[in-house]
mmCIF file of C-alpha atoms in Angstrom:
data_model
loop_
_atom_site.group_PDB
_atom_site.id
_atom_site.type_symbol
_atom_site.label_atom_id
_atom_site.label_comp_id
_atom_site.label_asym_id
_atom_site.label_seq_id
_atom_site.Cartn_x
_atom_site.Cartn_y
_atom_site.Cartn_z
ATOM 1 C CA MET A 1 36.210 -106.905 -13.958
ATOM 2 C CA LYS A 2 39.415 -105.451 -15.674
ATOM 3 C CA THR A 3 42.836 -105.126 -13.724
ATOM 4 C CA GLU A 4 44.946 -102.635 -15.453
ATOM 5 C CA ASN A 5 48.682 -101.950 -15.124
ATOM 6 C CA GLN A 6 49.415 -98.170 -16.149
ATOM 7 C CA GLU A 7 52.872 -97.225 -15.233
ATOM 8 C CA LYS A 8 52.810 -99.338 -12.374
ATOM 9 C CA GLU A 9 49.878 -98.314 -10.639
ATOM 10 C CA ILE A 10 47.380 -100.825 -10.442
ATOM 11 C CA VAL A 11 43.545 -100.075 -10.934
ATOM 12 C CA ILE A 12 40.646 -101.842 -10.539
ATOM 13 C CA ARG A 13 37.448 -101.387 -12.968
ATOM 14 C CA CYS A 14 34.347 -102.880 -12.177
ATOM 15 C CA GLY A 15 30.754 -102.323 -11.622
ATOM 16 C CA LYS A 16 28.512 -99.632 -13.214
ATOM 17 C CA THR A 17 27.112 -95.419 -12.107
ATOM 18 C CA THR A 18 24.076 -96.690 -12.061
ATOM 19 C CA ASP A 19 25.032 -100.148 -9.673
ATOM 20 C CA ASN A 20 23.886 -99.088 -6.451
ATOM 21 C CA PHE A 21 26.437 -98.623 -3.742
ATOM 22 C CA GLU A 22 25.609 -102.004 -2.182
ATOM 23 C CA THR A 23 26.542 -103.559 -4.908
ATOM 24 C CA LEU A 24 29.696 -101.849 -5.684
ATOM 25 C CA LYS A 25 30.589 -102.249 -2.534
ATOM 26 C CA GLU A 26 30.237 -106.553 -3.212
ATOM 27 C CA LEU A 27 32.083 -105.998 -6.582
ATOM 28 C CA CYS A 28 35.162 -104.204 -4.540
ATOM 29 C CA GLU A 29 35.189 -106.127 -1.870
ATOM 30 C CA LYS A 30 35.259 -109.525 -4.708
ATOM 31 C CA GLU A 31 37.717 -107.970 -6.490
ATOM 32 C CA ALA A 32 39.990 -106.372 -3.711
ATOM 33 C CA GLU A 33 40.230 -110.304 -2.282
ATOM 34 C CA LYS A 34 41.049 -111.959 -5.597
ATOM 35 C CA LEU A 35 44.171 -109.469 -5.879
ATOM 36 C CA SER A 36 45.347 -109.965 -2.652
ATOM 37 C CA GLU A 37 46.379 -113.462 -3.976
ATOM 38 C CA THR A 38 48.134 -112.201 -6.029
ATOM 39 C CA ILE A 39 49.436 -108.979 -5.749
ATOM 40 C CA ARG A 40 52.751 -108.168 -4.785
ATOM 41 C CA VAL A 41 53.169 -106.024 -1.175
ATOM 42 C CA THR A 42 56.925 -105.185 0.641
ATOM 43 C CA GLU A 43 57.342 -105.568 4.707
ATOM 44 C CA HIS A 44 56.216 -102.336 5.838
ATOM 45 C CA GLU A 45 55.086 -100.810 2.775
ATOM 46 C CA THR A 46 50.973 -100.425 2.139
ATOM 47 C CA VAL A 47 49.936 -100.680 -1.856
ATOM 48 C CA SER A 48 46.289 -98.450 -2.315
ATOM 49 C CA VAL A 49 44.744 -99.218 -5.552
ATOM 50 C CA PRO A 50 42.055 -97.035 -6.954
ATOM 51 C CA CYS A 51 38.467 -99.329 -7.535
ATOM 52 C CA TRP A 52 36.259 -97.108 -10.728
ATOM 53 C CA THR A 53 33.494 -97.779 -12.496
ATOM 54 C CA GLU A 54 33.605 -99.449 -15.462
ATOM 55 C CA ASP A 55 31.469 -97.112 -17.608
ATOM 56 C CA ALA A 56 32.864 -93.836 -16.499
ATOM 57 C CA PRO A 57 35.245 -92.534 -14.201
ATOM 58 C CA GLU A 58 33.723 -92.709 -10.569
ATOM 59 C CA LEU A 59 35.734 -93.555 -7.694
ATOM 60 C CA ILE A 60 34.125 -96.267 -6.044
ATOM 61 C CA CYS A 61 37.189 -97.056 -2.788
ATOM 62 C CA VAL A 62 40.529 -97.005 -2.589
ATOM 63 C CA ALA A 63 41.896 -100.679 -1.329
ATOM 64 C CA ARG A 64 44.845 -100.692 0.818
ATOM 65 C CA PHE A 65 47.056 -103.879 0.653
ATOM 66 C CA GLU A 66 49.672 -104.723 2.951
ATOM 67 C CA ILE A 67 51.597 -107.457 4.971
ATOM 68 C CA GLY A 68 49.185 -108.947 8.144
ATOM 69 C CA ASN A 69 50.248 -110.459 11.203
ATOM 70 C CA GLY A 70 51.859 -114.100 10.275
ATOM 71 C CA GLY A 71 52.976 -112.890 6.491
ATOM 72 C CA SER A 72 49.995 -113.201 4.844
ATOM 73 C CA ILE A 73 48.618 -109.937 2.921
ATOM 74 C CA VAL A 74 45.217 -108.366 3.568
ATOM 75 C CA TYR A 75 43.242 -105.687 2.693
ATOM 76 C CA ASN A 76 40.650 -102.837 4.059
ATOM 77 C CA LEU A 77 38.241 -100.834 1.502
ATOM 78 C CA ASP A 78 37.974 -97.174 2.586
ATOM 79 C CA PHE A 79 34.953 -95.662 0.541
ATOM 80 C CA SER A 80 35.697 -92.129 2.207
ATOM 81 C CA GLU A 81 36.762 -90.709 -1.045
ATOM 82 C CA THR A 82 33.972 -92.370 -3.080
ATOM 83 C CA THR A 83 32.911 -89.539 -6.169
ATOM 84 C CA LEU A 84 29.918 -91.473 -6.480
#
């Protein structure tokens, strides 16, 4: 997995286009969980992070991070925008 910062945009790259979709979902979940421990999010802000395959630019999902109840960072994965 690579996490890139391109002009303040965070990008996650994991898996390959030949991986099955369930595997890609698991990889995205794992990487989003890791990122939730270090990403900076302000109150009332949602940070969207695209998750791309490593071998070709195919969008797997978009991880959306925000501050939840209690002040901890929570995320959800939106697979509706996938290009696979």
